[in-house]
Backbone as numpy.savetxt, mean C-alpha at the origin, in Angstrom:
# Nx Ny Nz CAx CAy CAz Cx Cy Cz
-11.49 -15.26 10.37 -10.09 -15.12 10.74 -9.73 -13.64 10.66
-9.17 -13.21 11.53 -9.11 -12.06 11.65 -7.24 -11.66 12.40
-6.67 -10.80 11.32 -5.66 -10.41 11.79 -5.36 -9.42 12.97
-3.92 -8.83 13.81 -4.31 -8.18 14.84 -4.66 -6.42 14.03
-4.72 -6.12 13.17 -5.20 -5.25 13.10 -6.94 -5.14 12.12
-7.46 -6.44 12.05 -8.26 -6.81 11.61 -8.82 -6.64 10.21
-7.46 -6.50 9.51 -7.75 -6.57 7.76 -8.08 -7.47 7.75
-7.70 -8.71 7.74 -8.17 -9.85 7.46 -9.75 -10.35 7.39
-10.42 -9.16 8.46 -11.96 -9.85 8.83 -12.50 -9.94 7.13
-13.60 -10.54 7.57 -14.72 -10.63 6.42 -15.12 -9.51 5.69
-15.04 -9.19 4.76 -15.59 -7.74 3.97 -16.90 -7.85 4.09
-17.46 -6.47 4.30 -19.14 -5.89 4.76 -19.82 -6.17 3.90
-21.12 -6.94 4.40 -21.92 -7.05 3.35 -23.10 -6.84 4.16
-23.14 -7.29 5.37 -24.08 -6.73 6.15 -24.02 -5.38 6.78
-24.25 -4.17 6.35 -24.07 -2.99 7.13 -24.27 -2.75 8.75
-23.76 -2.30 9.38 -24.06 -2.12 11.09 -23.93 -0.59 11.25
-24.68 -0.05 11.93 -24.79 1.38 12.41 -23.86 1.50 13.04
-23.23 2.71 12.76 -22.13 3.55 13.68 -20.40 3.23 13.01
-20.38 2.30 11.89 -19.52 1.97 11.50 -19.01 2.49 10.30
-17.39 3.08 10.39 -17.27 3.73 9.17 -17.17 3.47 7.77
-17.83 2.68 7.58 -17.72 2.17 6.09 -17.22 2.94 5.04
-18.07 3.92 4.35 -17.68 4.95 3.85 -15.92 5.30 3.60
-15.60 5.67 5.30 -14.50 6.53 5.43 -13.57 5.31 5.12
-13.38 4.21 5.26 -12.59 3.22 5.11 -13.05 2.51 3.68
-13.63 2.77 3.07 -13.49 2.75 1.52 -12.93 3.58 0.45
-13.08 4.73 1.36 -12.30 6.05 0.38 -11.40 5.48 1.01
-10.93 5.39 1.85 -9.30 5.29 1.97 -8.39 4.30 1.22
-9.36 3.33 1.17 -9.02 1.89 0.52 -8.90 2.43 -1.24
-10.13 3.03 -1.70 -9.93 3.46 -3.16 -9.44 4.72 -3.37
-8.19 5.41 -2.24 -7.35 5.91 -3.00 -6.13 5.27 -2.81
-6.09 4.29 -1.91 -4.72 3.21 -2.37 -4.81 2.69 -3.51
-5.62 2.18 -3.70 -5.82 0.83 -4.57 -5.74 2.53 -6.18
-6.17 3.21 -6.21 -6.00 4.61 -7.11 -4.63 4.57 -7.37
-3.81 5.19 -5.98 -2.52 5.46 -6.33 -1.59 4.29 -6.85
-2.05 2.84 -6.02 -1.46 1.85 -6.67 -1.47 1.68 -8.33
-2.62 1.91 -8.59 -2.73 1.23 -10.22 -2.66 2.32 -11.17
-2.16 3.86 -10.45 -1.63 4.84 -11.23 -0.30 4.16 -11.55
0.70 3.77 -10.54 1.85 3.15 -10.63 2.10 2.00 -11.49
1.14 1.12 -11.48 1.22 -0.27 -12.27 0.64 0.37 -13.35
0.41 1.18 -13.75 0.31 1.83 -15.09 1.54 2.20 -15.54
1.95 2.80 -15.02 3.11 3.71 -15.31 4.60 2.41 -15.84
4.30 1.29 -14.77 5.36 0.56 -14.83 4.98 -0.54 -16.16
3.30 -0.23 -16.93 3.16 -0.85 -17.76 2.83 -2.06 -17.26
2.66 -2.09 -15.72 1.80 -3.63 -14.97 0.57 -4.05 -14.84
-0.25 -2.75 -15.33 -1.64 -2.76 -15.01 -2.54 -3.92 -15.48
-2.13 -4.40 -16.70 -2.55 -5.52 -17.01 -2.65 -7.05 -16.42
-1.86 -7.01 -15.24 -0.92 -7.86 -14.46 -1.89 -8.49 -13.10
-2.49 -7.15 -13.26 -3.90 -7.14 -11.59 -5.15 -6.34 -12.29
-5.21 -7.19 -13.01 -6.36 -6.76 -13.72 -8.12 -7.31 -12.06
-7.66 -7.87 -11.42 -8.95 -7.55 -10.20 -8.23 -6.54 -9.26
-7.48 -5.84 -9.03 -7.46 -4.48 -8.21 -8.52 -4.17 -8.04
-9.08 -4.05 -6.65 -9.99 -3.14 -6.07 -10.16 -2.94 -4.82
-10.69 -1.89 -4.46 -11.04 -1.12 -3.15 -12.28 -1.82 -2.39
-12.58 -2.12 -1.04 -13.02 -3.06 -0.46 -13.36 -2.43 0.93
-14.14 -2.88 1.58 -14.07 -2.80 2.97 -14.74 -3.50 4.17
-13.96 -4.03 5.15 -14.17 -4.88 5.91 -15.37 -4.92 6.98
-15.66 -5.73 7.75 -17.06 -5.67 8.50 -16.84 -4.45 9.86
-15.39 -4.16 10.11 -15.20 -2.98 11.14 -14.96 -1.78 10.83
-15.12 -1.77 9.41 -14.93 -0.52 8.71 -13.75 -0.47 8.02
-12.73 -0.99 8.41 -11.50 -0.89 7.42 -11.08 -0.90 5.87
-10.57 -0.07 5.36 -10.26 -0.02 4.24 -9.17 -1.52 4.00
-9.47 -1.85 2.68 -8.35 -2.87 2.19 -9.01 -2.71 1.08
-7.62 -3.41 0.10 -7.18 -3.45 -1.19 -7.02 -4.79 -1.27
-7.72 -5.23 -2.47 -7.62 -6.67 -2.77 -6.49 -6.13 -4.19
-5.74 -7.17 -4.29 -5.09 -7.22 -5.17 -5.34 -8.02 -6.55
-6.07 -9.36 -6.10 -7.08 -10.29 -6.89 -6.15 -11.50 -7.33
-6.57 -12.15 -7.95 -5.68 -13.54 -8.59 -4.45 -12.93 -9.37
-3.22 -12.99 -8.87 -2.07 -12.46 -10.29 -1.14 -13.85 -10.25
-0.42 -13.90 -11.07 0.14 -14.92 -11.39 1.58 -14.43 -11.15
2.26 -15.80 -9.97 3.25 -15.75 -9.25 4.43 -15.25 -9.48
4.72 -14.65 -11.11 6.28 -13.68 -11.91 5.40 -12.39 -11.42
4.02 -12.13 -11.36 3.51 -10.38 -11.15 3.72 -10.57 -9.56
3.57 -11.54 -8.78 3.36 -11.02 -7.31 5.12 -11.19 -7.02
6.01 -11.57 -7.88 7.14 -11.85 -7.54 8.02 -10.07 -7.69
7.36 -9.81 -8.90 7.55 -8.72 -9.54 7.54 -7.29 -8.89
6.12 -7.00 -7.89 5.71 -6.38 -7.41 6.18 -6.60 -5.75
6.99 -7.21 -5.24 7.57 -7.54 -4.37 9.09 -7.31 -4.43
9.64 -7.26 -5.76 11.22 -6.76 -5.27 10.96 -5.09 -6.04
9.92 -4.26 -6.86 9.64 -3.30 -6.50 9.35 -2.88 -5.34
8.67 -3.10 -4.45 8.70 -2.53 -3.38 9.99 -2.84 -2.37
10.61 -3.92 -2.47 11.77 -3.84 -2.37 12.84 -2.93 -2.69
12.99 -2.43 -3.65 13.88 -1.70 -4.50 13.50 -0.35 -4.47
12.40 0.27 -3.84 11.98 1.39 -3.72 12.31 1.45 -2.11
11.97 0.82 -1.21 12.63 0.90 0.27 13.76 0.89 0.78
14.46 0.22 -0.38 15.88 0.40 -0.35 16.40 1.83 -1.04
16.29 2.51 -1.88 16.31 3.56 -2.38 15.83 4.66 -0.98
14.69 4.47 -0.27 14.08 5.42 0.55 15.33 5.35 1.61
15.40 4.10 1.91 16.81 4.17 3.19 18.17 4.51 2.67
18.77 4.67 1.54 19.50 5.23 0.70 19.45 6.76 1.04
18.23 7.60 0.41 18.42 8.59 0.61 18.31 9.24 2.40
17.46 8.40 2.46 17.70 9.04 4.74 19.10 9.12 5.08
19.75 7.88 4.39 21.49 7.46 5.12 22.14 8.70 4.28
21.98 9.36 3.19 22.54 10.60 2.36 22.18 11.84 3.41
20.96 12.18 3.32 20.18 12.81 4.33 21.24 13.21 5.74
21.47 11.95 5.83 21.97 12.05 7.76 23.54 12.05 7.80
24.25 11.75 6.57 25.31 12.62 6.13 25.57 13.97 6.45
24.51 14.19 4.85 25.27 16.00 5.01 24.72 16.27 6.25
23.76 16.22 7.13 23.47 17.07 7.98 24.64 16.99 9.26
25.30 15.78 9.23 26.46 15.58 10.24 27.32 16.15 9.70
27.84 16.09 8.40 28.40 17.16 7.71 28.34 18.61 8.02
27.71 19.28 7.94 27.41 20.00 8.17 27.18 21.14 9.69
26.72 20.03 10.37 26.96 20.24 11.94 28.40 20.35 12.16
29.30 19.15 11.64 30.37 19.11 12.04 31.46 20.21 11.44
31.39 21.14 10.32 32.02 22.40 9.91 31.24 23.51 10.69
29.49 23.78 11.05 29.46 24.32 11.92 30.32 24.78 13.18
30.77 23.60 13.74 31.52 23.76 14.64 32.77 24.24 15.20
C-alpha cells in the first residue's frame, strides 16, 4: 500500500541500485533527531520510546513513531496544533505592522 507520495511503501530491505537510500535516511534521522530533541525538552521522550529513522523501498526518508499510547499520540497532536496556531499568530502580527507601516509610509 502505498500513499500518493509513497511514504507508506514498504521499508527497504532489499537494496536496488540507483536508489537513494542513504540520502533519505539522513533525512529521516535528522527528523526523527530534531523530533526527540523536542520530546525531550517537553519531558516526552519517554512516551516514544520506538522513535526511529527508516527508509522506504524508493528511497524515502520516514520516521516511525512506534507503538505510543493514545493520551501521547493525543498529546503530541494538539502540540502541533498549538504550535501552528502560534506560527499563524505571528504571520497575522507580521502582516499587520507591515500594512502598518506601508500605510504611514504613505
Amino acid at each position: 500500500m502505498t500513499d500518493r507520495r509513497g511514504v507508506v511503501a514498504k521499508r527497504a530491505e532489499d537494496l536496488v541500485p540507483g536508489v537513494p537510500y542513504v540520502r533519505g535516511w539522513n533525512r529521516a534521522r535528522r527528523g526523527a533527531g530534531t523530533l526527540a530533541d523536542q520530546l525531550v525538552l517537553l519531558g516526552l521522550d519517554s512516551d516514544f520510546p520506538g522513535l526511529v529513522a527508516d527508509v522506504n523501498v524508493v528511497g524515502d526518508g520516514v520516521v516511525h513513531l512506534g507503538t505510543v499510547r493514545p493520551e501521547a499520540a493525543e498529546l503530541l497532536a494538539r502540540l502541533i496544533t498549538a504550535g501552528l496556531r502560534a506560527e499563524l499568530q505571528d504571520t497575522k502580527a507580521g502582516s499587520a505592522a507591515t500594512t502598518r507601516r506601508a500605510a504611514s509610509a504613505t
